[in-house]
Coordinates of C-alpha atoms in Angstrom, one line a residue:
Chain L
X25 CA 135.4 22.9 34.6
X26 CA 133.3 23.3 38.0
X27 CA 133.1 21.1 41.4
X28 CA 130.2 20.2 43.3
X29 CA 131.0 23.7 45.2
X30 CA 131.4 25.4 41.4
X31 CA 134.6 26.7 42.1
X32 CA 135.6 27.4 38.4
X33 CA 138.9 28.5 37.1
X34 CA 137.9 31.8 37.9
X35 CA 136.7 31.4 41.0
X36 CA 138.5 33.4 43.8
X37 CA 139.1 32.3 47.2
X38 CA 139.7 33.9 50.5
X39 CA 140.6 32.1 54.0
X40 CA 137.6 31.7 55.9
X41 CA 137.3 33.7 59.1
X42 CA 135.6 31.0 61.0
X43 CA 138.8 28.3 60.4
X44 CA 138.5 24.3 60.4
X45 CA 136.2 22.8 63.3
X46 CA 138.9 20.5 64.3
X47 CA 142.8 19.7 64.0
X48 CA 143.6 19.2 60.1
X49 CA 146.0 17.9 58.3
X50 CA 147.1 19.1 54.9
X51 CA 149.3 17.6 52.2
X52 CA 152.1 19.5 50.7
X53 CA 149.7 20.3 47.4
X54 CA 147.2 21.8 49.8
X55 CA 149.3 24.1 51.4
X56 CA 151.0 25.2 48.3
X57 CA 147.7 26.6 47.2
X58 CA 146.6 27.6 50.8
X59 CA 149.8 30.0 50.3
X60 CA 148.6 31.7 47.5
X61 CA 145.1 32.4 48.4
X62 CA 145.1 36.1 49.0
X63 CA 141.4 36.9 48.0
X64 CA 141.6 38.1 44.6
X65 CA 144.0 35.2 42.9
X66 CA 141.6 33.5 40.5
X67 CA 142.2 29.4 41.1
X68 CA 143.4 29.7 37.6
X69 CA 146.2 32.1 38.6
X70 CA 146.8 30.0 41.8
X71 CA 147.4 27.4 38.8
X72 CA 149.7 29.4 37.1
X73 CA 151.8 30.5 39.6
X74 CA 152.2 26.4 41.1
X75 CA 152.6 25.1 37.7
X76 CA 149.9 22.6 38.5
X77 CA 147.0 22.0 36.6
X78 CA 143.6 24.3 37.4
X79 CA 141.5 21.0 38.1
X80 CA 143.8 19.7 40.5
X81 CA 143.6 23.3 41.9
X82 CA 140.2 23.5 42.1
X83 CA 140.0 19.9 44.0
X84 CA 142.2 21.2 46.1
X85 CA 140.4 24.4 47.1
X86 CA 137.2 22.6 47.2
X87 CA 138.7 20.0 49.5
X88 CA 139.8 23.0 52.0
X89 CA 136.6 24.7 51.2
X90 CA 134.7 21.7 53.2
X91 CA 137.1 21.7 55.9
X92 CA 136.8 25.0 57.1
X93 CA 139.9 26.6 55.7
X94 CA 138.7 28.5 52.3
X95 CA 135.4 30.3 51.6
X96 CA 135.0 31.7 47.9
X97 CA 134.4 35.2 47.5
X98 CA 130.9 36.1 46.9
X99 CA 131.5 39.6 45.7
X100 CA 130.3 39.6 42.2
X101 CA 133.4 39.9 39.9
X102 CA 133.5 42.7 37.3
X103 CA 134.3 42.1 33.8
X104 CA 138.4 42.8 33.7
X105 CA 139.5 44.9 31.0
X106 CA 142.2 43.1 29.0
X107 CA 144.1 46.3 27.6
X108 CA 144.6 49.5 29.0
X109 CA 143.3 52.7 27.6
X110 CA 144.5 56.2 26.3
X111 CA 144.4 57.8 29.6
X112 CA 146.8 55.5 31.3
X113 CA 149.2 56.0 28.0
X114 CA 149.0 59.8 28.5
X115 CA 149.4 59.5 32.4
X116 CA 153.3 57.7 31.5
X117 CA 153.5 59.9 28.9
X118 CA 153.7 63.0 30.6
X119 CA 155.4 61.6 33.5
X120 CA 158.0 60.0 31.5
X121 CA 158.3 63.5 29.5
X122 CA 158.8 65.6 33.1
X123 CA 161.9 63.5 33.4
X124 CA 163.4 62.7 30.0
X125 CA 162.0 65.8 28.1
X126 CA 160.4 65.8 24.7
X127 CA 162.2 62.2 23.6
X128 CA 159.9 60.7 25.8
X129 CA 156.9 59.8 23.7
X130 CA 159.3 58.8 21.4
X131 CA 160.7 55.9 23.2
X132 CA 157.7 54.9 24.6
X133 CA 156.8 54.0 20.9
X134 CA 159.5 52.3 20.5
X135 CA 159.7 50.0 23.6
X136 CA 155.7 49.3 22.5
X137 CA 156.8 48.7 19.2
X138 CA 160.0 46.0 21.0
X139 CA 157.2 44.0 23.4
X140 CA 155.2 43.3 19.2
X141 CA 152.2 45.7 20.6
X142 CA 150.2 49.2 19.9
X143 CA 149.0 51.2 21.5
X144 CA 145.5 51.2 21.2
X145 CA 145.3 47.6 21.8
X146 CA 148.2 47.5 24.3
X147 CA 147.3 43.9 26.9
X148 CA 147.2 44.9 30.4
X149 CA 149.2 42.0 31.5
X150 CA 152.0 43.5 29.6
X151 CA 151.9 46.9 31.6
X152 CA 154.8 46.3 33.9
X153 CA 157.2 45.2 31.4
X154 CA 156.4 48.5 29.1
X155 CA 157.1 50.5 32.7
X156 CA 160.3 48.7 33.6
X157 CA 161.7 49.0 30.3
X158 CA 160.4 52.8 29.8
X159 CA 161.9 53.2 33.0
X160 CA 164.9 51.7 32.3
X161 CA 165.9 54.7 30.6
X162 CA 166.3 57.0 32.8
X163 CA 170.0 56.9 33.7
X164 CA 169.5 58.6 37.4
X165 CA 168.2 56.4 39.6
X166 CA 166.5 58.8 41.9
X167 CA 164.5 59.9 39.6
X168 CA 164.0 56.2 37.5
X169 CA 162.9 54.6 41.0
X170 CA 160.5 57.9 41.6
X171 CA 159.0 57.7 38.2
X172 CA 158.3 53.9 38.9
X173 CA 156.7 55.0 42.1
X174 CA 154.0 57.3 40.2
X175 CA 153.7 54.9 37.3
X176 CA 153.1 52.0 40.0
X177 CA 150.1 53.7 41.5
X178 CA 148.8 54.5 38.1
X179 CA 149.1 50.8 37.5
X180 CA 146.7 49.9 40.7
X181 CA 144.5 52.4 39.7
X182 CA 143.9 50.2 36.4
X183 CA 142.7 47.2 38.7
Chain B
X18 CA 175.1 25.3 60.6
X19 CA 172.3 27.2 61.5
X20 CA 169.3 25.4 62.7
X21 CA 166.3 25.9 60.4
X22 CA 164.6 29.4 60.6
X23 CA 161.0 29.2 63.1
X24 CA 158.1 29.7 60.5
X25 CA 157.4 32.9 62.0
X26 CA 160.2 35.8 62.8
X27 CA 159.4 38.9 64.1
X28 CA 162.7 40.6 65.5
X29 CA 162.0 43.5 63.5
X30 CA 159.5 45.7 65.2
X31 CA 157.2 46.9 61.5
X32 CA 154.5 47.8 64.4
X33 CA 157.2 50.4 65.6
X34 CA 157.2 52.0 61.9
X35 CA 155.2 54.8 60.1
X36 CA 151.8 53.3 58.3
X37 CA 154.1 54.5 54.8
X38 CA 156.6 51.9 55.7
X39 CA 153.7 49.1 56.3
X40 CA 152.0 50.5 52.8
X41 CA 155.2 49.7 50.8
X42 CA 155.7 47.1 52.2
X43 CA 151.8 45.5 51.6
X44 CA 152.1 46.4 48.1
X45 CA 153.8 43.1 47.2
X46 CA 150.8 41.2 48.6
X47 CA 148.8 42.5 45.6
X48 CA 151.2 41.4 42.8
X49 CA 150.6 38.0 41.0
X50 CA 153.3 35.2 41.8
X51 CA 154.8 37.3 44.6
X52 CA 154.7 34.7 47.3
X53 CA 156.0 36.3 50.2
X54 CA 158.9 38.8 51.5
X55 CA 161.5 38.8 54.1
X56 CA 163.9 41.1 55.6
X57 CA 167.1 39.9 56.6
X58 CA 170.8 40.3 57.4
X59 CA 172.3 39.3 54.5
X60 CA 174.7 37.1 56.3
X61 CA 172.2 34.6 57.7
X62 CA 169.6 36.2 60.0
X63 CA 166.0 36.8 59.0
X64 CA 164.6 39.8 60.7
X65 CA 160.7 39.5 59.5
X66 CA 159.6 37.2 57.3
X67 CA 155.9 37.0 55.9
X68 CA 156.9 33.4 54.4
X69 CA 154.4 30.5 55.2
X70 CA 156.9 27.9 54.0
X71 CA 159.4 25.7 55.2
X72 CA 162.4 26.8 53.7
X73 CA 165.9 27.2 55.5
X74 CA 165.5 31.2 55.5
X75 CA 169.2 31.8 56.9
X76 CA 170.2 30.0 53.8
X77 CA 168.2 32.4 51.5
X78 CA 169.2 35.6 53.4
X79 CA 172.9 34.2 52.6
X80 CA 172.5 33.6 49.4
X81 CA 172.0 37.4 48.9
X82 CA 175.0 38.2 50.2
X83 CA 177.1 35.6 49.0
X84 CA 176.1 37.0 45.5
X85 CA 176.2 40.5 46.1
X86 CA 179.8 39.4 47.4
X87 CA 181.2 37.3 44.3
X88 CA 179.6 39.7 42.1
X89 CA 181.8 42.4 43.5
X90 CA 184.8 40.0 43.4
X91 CA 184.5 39.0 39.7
X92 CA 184.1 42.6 38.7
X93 CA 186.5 44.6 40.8
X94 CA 183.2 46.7 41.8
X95 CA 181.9 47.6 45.1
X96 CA 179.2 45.1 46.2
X97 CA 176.2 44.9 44.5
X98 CA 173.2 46.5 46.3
X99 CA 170.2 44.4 44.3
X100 CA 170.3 40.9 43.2
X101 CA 167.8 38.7 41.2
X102 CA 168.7 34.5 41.3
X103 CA 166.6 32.7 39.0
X104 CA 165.9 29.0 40.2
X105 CA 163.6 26.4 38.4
X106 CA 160.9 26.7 41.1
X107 CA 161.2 30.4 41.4
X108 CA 162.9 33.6 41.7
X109 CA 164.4 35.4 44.7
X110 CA 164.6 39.6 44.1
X111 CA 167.0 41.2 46.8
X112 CA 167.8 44.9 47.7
X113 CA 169.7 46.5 50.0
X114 CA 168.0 48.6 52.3
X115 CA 170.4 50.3 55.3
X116 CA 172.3 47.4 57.1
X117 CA 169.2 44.7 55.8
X118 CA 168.4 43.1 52.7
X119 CA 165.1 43.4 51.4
X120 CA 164.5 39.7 49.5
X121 CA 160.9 39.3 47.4
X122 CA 160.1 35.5 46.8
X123 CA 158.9 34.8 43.3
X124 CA 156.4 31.7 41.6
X125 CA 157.1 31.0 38.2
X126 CA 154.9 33.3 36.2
X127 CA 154.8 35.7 38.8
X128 CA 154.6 39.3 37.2
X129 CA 158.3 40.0 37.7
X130 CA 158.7 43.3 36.1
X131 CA 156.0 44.5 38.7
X132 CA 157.5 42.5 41.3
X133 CA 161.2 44.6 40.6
X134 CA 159.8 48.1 40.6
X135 CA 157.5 47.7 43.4
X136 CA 161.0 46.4 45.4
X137 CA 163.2 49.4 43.9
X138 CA 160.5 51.9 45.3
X139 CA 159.9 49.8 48.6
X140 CA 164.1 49.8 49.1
X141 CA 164.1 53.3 48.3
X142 CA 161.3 54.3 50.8
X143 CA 162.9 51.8 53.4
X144 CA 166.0 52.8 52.7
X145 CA 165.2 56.7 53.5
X146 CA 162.4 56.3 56.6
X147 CA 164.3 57.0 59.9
X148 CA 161.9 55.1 62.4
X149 CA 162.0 51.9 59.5
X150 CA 165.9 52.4 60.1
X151 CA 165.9 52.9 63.8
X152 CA 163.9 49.6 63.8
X153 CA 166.6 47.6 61.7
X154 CA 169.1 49.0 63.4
X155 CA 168.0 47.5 66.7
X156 CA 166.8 44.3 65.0
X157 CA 170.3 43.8 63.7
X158 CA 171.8 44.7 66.9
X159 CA 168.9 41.8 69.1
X160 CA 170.7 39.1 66.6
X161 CA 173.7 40.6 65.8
X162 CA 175.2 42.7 69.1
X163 CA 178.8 42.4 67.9
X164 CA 178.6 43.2 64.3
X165 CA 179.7 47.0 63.2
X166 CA 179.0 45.4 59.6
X167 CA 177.0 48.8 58.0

Protein backbone atom coordinates (compact mmCIF):
# COMPACT_ATOMS: atom_id res chain seq x y z
CA UNK A 1 0.00 0.00 0.00
CA UNK A 2 1.46 3.65 -0.53
CA UNK A 3 -0.04 7.31 0.18
CA UNK A 4 0.10 10.23 -1.88
CA UNK A 5 3.55 10.86 0.15
CA UNK A 6 4.49 6.92 -0.68
CA UNK A 7 5.09 6.10 2.74
CA UNK A 8 4.88 2.26 2.31
CA UNK A 9 4.98 -0.29 5.02
CA UNK A 10 8.54 -0.03 4.91
CA UNK A 11 8.93 3.31 4.91
CA UNK A 12 10.87 4.77 7.93
CA UNK A 13 10.25 7.98 9.61
CA UNK A 14 12.26 10.35 11.70
CA UNK A 15 10.86 13.62 13.56
CA UNK A 16 11.50 16.50 11.44
CA UNK A 17 14.02 19.01 12.74
CA UNK A 18 12.14 21.99 11.43
CA UNK A 19 8.70 21.00 13.70
CA UNK A 20 4.94 22.07 12.88
CA UNK A 21 4.46 25.78 11.63
CA UNK A 22 1.79 26.38 14.12
CA UNK A 23 0.10 25.03 17.45
CA UNK A 24 -1.16 21.29 16.62
CA UNK A 25 -3.32 19.18 17.92
CA UNK A 26 -2.97 15.41 17.80
CA UNK A 27 -5.39 12.53 18.55
CA UNK A 28 -4.40 9.80 20.86
CA UNK A 29 -3.61 7.37 17.53
CA UNK A 30 -1.26 10.11 16.39
CA UNK A 31 0.72 10.26 19.29
CA UNK A 32 0.89 6.65 19.83
CA UNK A 33 2.86 6.37 16.61
CA UNK A 34 4.67 9.80 17.07
CA UNK A 35 6.12 7.66 20.23
CA UNK A 36 7.54 5.15 18.28
CA UNK A 37 9.14 7.01 15.61
CA UNK A 38 12.82 6.62 16.39
CA UNK A 39 14.26 6.79 12.76
CA UNK A 40 14.80 3.36 11.86
CA UNK A 41 11.18 1.65 12.84
CA UNK A 42 9.73 0.71 9.52
CA UNK A 43 5.77 1.98 9.67
CA UNK A 44 5.14 -1.67 9.54
CA UNK A 45 7.00 -2.23 12.81
CA UNK A 46 5.38 1.01 14.27
CA UNK A 47 2.22 -1.36 13.26
CA UNK A 48 3.39 -4.13 15.08
CA UNK A 49 4.34 -2.83 18.02
CA UNK A 50 0.60 -0.63 18.33
CA UNK A 51 -1.35 -3.53 17.21
CA UNK A 52 -2.99 -1.29 14.74
CA UNK A 53 -3.14 -1.91 11.23
CA UNK A 54 -0.08 -0.64 8.81
CA UNK A 55 -2.65 1.54 6.61
CA UNK A 56 -3.98 3.23 9.40
CA UNK A 57 -0.31 3.76 10.37
CA UNK A 58 0.73 5.02 7.34
CA UNK A 59 -2.37 7.66 7.28
CA UNK A 60 -1.28 8.56 10.38
CA UNK A 61 2.36 9.24 9.57
CA UNK A 62 1.34 10.86 6.42
CA UNK A 63 -1.01 13.10 8.23
CA UNK A 64 1.98 14.25 10.65
CA UNK A 65 4.26 14.25 7.74
CA UNK A 66 2.15 17.36 6.23
CA UNK A 67 2.04 19.05 9.46
CA UNK A 68 5.47 19.43 10.12
CA UNK A 69 6.00 16.78 12.65
CA UNK A 70 7.62 13.62 10.57
CA UNK A 71 9.89 13.66 7.57
CA UNK A 72 10.77 10.13 6.03
CA UNK A 73 14.18 9.10 5.88
CA UNK A 74 15.71 9.50 2.58
CA UNK A 75 18.75 7.40 3.25
CA UNK A 76 18.48 4.63 0.87
CA UNK A 77 17.64 1.37 2.75
CA UNK A 78 19.91 -1.71 2.36
CA UNK A 79 18.58 -4.96 1.70
CA UNK A 80 18.23 -6.65 5.48
CA UNK A 81 19.57 -10.01 5.80
CA UNK A 82 16.93 -12.22 7.19
CA UNK A 83 19.26 -14.91 8.90
CA UNK A 84 22.50 -14.65 10.38
CA UNK A 85 25.65 -16.16 9.19
CA UNK A 86 28.43 -18.59 10.34
CA UNK A 87 30.58 -15.96 11.69
CA UNK A 88 28.13 -14.63 14.19
CA UNK A 89 27.51 -18.61 15.26
CA UNK A 90 31.29 -19.06 15.83
CA UNK A 91 31.48 -15.50 17.58
CA UNK A 92 28.78 -17.21 20.50
CA UNK A 93 30.38 -20.18 20.09
CA UNK A 94 33.56 -19.47 21.33
CA UNK A 95 32.36 -17.05 23.79
CA UNK A 96 29.87 -19.36 25.20
CA UNK A 97 32.81 -22.08 25.18
CA UNK A 98 35.32 -19.50 27.38
CA UNK A 99 32.63 -19.80 29.97
CA UNK A 100 30.96 -23.20 29.96
CA UNK A 101 33.91 -25.17 28.45
CA UNK A 102 33.80 -27.73 25.72
CA UNK A 103 29.73 -28.53 26.38
CA UNK A 104 29.20 -25.37 24.88
CA UNK A 105 28.66 -26.06 21.22
CA UNK A 106 26.74 -28.67 22.35
CA UNK A 107 23.99 -26.87 23.85
CA UNK A 108 23.95 -24.31 21.48
CA UNK A 109 22.68 -27.15 19.11
CA UNK A 110 20.29 -27.99 21.23
CA UNK A 111 18.60 -24.70 22.18
CA UNK A 112 18.65 -24.21 18.04
CA UNK A 113 17.30 -27.43 17.71
CA UNK A 114 14.27 -26.25 20.89
CA UNK A 115 13.41 -22.64 18.90
CA UNK A 116 12.46 -25.61 15.44
CA UNK A 117 15.75 -23.88 13.59
CA UNK A 118 19.36 -24.73 11.97
CA UNK A 119 21.89 -23.35 11.87
CA UNK A 120 22.64 -22.39 8.56
CA UNK A 121 19.34 -20.97 7.99
CA UNK A 122 18.94 -19.64 11.60
CA UNK A 123 16.11 -16.12 11.21
CA UNK A 124 17.69 -13.09 12.58
CA UNK A 125 14.60 -12.11 14.38
CA UNK A 126 15.17 -15.10 16.48
CA UNK A 127 18.74 -14.10 17.66
CA UNK A 128 17.90 -12.80 21.04
CA UNK A 129 15.86 -15.70 22.16
CA UNK A 130 18.81 -18.23 21.09
CA UNK A 131 21.18 -15.74 23.37
CA UNK A 132 18.84 -15.50 26.33
CA UNK A 133 18.27 -19.11 26.45
CA UNK A 134 22.12 -20.02 25.58
CA UNK A 135 22.66 -17.71 28.25
CA UNK A 136 20.50 -19.03 30.53
CA UNK A 137 22.83 -21.62 31.27
CA UNK A 138 25.33 -20.22 32.76
CA UNK A 139 24.52 -20.63 36.52
CA UNK A 140 26.92 -17.51 37.65
CA UNK A 141 25.40 -14.57 37.03
CA UNK A 142 28.53 -12.45 36.72
CA UNK A 143 29.64 -14.13 34.17
CA UNK A 144 25.89 -15.00 32.33
CA UNK A 145 25.15 -11.03 32.43
CA UNK A 146 28.96 -10.50 30.96
CA UNK A 147 28.59 -13.05 28.23
CA UNK A 148 25.18 -11.22 27.31
CA UNK A 149 27.17 -8.05 27.24
CA UNK A 150 29.65 -9.43 24.39
CA UNK A 151 26.93 -11.42 22.65
CA UNK A 152 24.72 -8.00 22.68
CA UNK A 153 27.36 -6.08 20.83
CA UNK A 154 27.80 -8.96 18.44
CA UNK A 155 24.06 -8.68 17.93
CA UNK A 156 24.30 -4.76 16.76
CA UNK A 157 27.10 -5.55 14.78
CA UNK A 158 24.53 -7.82 12.62
CA UNK A 159 22.35 -4.63 11.97
CA UNK B 1 -2.50 9.65 46.42
CA UNK B 2 0.14 10.98 44.53
CA UNK B 3 -0.75 13.50 41.96
CA UNK B 4 0.12 12.27 38.43
CA UNK B 5 3.82 12.22 37.49
CA UNK B 6 4.88 15.76 35.10
CA UNK B 7 5.58 14.30 31.59
CA UNK B 8 9.10 15.10 31.99
CA UNK B 9 11.34 14.16 35.27
CA UNK B 10 14.75 14.85 35.55
CA UNK B 11 15.81 14.66 39.31
CA UNK B 12 18.46 12.39 38.40
CA UNK B 13 21.47 14.22 37.07
CA UNK B 14 22.51 11.33 33.78
CA UNK B 15 24.45 14.73 32.55
CA UNK B 16 26.56 14.24 35.93
CA UNK B 17 27.45 10.49 34.72
CA UNK B 18 30.28 8.85 32.68
CA UNK B 19 29.30 8.75 28.63
CA UNK B 20 29.42 4.49 29.58
CA UNK B 21 26.42 5.08 31.75
CA UNK B 22 24.51 7.23 28.98
CA UNK B 23 25.64 4.31 26.30
CA UNK B 24 23.87 1.66 28.36
CA UNK B 25 21.50 3.40 28.90
CA UNK B 26 20.73 4.47 24.88
CA UNK B 27 20.93 1.06 23.98
CA UNK B 28 17.21 0.41 24.69
CA UNK B 29 16.40 3.17 22.18
CA UNK B 30 17.54 0.82 19.42
CA UNK B 31 15.54 -2.29 20.40
CA UNK B 32 12.08 -3.01 18.63
CA UNK B 33 8.83 -2.51 20.99
CA UNK B 34 11.03 -0.95 23.72
CA UNK B 35 8.95 2.19 24.29
CA UNK B 36 10.70 4.02 26.85
CA UNK B 37 12.68 3.64 30.33
CA UNK B 38 12.55 5.11 33.63
CA UNK B 39 14.38 5.14 36.75
CA UNK B 40 12.67 5.26 39.91
CA UNK B 41 12.39 4.65 43.61
CA UNK B 42 10.59 1.67 43.81
CA UNK B 43 8.26 3.10 46.31
CA UNK B 44 6.65 5.73 44.14
CA UNK B 45 9.12 8.37 42.92
CA UNK B 46 10.35 8.49 39.30
CA UNK B 47 13.84 9.84 39.11
CA UNK B 48 14.28 10.11 35.10
CA UNK B 49 11.92 9.07 32.87
CA UNK B 50 12.37 9.03 29.00
CA UNK B 51 8.45 8.25 28.74
CA UNK B 52 6.31 10.45 26.37
CA UNK B 53 3.12 9.13 27.73
CA UNK B 54 0.65 9.99 30.16
CA UNK B 55 0.69 7.32 32.50
CA UNK B 56 0.54 7.63 36.44
CA UNK B 57 4.48 6.80 36.72
CA UNK B 58 4.52 6.76 40.70
CA UNK B 59 2.04 4.03 40.15
CA UNK B 60 4.39 2.07 37.80
CA UNK B 61 7.56 2.61 39.90
CA UNK B 62 5.25 0.98 42.78
CA UNK B 63 4.19 -1.61 41.18
CA UNK B 64 7.86 -2.81 41.06
CA UNK B 65 8.19 -2.83 44.43
CA UNK B 66 4.98 -4.04 45.51
CA UNK B 67 5.95 -7.25 43.44
CA UNK B 68 9.42 -7.56 44.37
CA UNK B 69 7.79 -7.30 47.99
CA UNK B 70 4.87 -10.13 47.68
CA UNK B 71 7.25 -12.18 45.76
CA UNK B 72 9.55 -12.29 48.74
CA UNK B 73 6.52 -12.79 51.07
CA UNK B 74 5.07 -15.81 49.27
CA UNK B 75 8.42 -17.43 49.04
CA UNK B 76 10.13 -16.82 52.32
CA UNK B 77 13.04 -15.32 50.07
CA UNK B 78 14.81 -12.04 50.25
CA UNK B 79 13.18 -9.55 47.83
CA UNK B 80 13.37 -10.02 44.36
CA UNK B 81 15.88 -7.82 42.58
CA UNK B 82 14.23 -8.13 38.79
CA UNK B 83 10.66 -8.26 37.92
CA UNK B 84 8.82 -8.73 34.53
CA UNK B 85 4.59 -7.93 34.75
CA UNK B 86 2.94 -8.86 31.65
CA UNK B 87 -0.26 -6.69 30.91
CA UNK B 88 -2.44 -6.95 27.81
CA UNK B 89 -1.11 -3.66 26.39
CA UNK B 90 2.41 -4.31 27.30
CA UNK B 91 5.15 -5.43 29.44
CA UNK B 92 7.04 -3.66 32.25
CA UNK B 93 10.86 -5.25 32.88
CA UNK B 94 12.33 -3.95 36.27
CA UNK B 95 15.85 -4.34 37.90
CA UNK B 96 17.28 -3.22 40.77
CA UNK B 97 20.10 -1.03 40.47
CA UNK B 98 21.64 0.46 44.02
CA UNK B 99 18.81 2.18 45.96
CA UNK B 100 16.64 2.62 42.24
CA UNK B 101 14.84 0.44 40.07
CA UNK B 102 15.62 0.34 36.63
CA UNK B 103 11.90 -0.26 34.79
CA UNK B 104 12.01 -0.89 30.66
CA UNK B 105 8.46 -0.23 29.12
CA UNK B 106 7.46 -2.88 26.60
CA UNK B 107 4.78 -2.81 23.20
CA UNK B 108 3.40 -6.05 22.48
CA UNK B 109 5.73 -7.66 20.01
CA UNK B 110 8.53 -5.83 21.33
CA UNK B 111 11.77 -8.11 21.06
CA UNK B 112 11.70 -9.08 24.75
CA UNK B 113 14.52 -11.43 24.98
CA UNK B 114 16.63 -8.45 23.72
CA UNK B 115 14.86 -6.11 25.77
CA UNK B 116 15.89 -8.49 29.21
CA UNK B 117 19.54 -8.87 28.47
CA UNK B 118 20.21 -5.39 27.30
CA UNK B 119 18.48 -4.48 31.10
CA UNK B 120 20.60 -7.25 32.95
CA UNK B 121 23.84 -5.69 31.40
CA UNK B 122 22.52 -2.00 31.83
CA UNK B 123 21.64 -3.00 35.87
CA UNK B 124 24.83 -4.48 36.10
CA UNK B 125 26.85 -1.52 34.64
CA UNK B 126 24.49 0.88 36.64
CA UNK B 127 24.69 -1.01 39.46
CA UNK B 128 28.70 -0.98 39.57
CA UNK B 129 29.46 2.86 38.13
CA UNK B 130 30.28 5.10 41.17
CA UNK B 131 29.41 8.66 39.64
CA UNK B 132 25.87 6.78 38.17
CA UNK B 133 25.49 5.83 42.05
CA UNK B 134 26.62 9.08 43.49
CA UNK B 135 23.93 10.53 41.19
CA UNK B 136 21.08 8.23 42.54
CA UNK B 137 22.04 8.58 45.63
CA UNK B 138 21.47 12.36 45.69
CA UNK B 139 18.39 11.95 43.47
CA UNK B 140 16.87 9.70 46.09
CA UNK B 141 17.94 11.83 48.83
CA UNK B 142 16.13 15.52 46.52
CA UNK B 143 12.79 13.36 46.84
CA UNK B 144 13.38 11.20 49.51
CA UNK B 145 15.57 13.17 52.45
CA UNK B 146 14.27 10.97 55.28
CA UNK B 147 14.52 7.61 53.80
CA UNK B 148 17.71 5.30 54.98
CA UNK B 149 15.74 2.63 52.79
CA UNK B 150 19.15 1.04 50.82
Amino acid sequence: MATDLSITSQTVLRISSEGAAGEVHLSPEAWRVLTQVNGSRSTDEIATNLGIDPASVAKTAEELVRLGLLAIDAKPTTPIRTTVDGVFFENIEKEFVRVVGPIGPILIEEEIANLDESREKFPRDKVSSLVERVSAQIPDEKKRVNFQRIILQAIQGLR
Amino acid sequence: MADPAPRSIRYLRLERTGDSVRKQLAAFDQIRGVQGWMIGTGIGEVLFTTLRSTFNLRMLDDIGDHVARSGAGATNIEPANEVEINFSQGTVLGQKIGRGWLMIFCDPGADLAMARMTCSVAAAALSSDRSFQNALGSAVQSVMPDTTRG
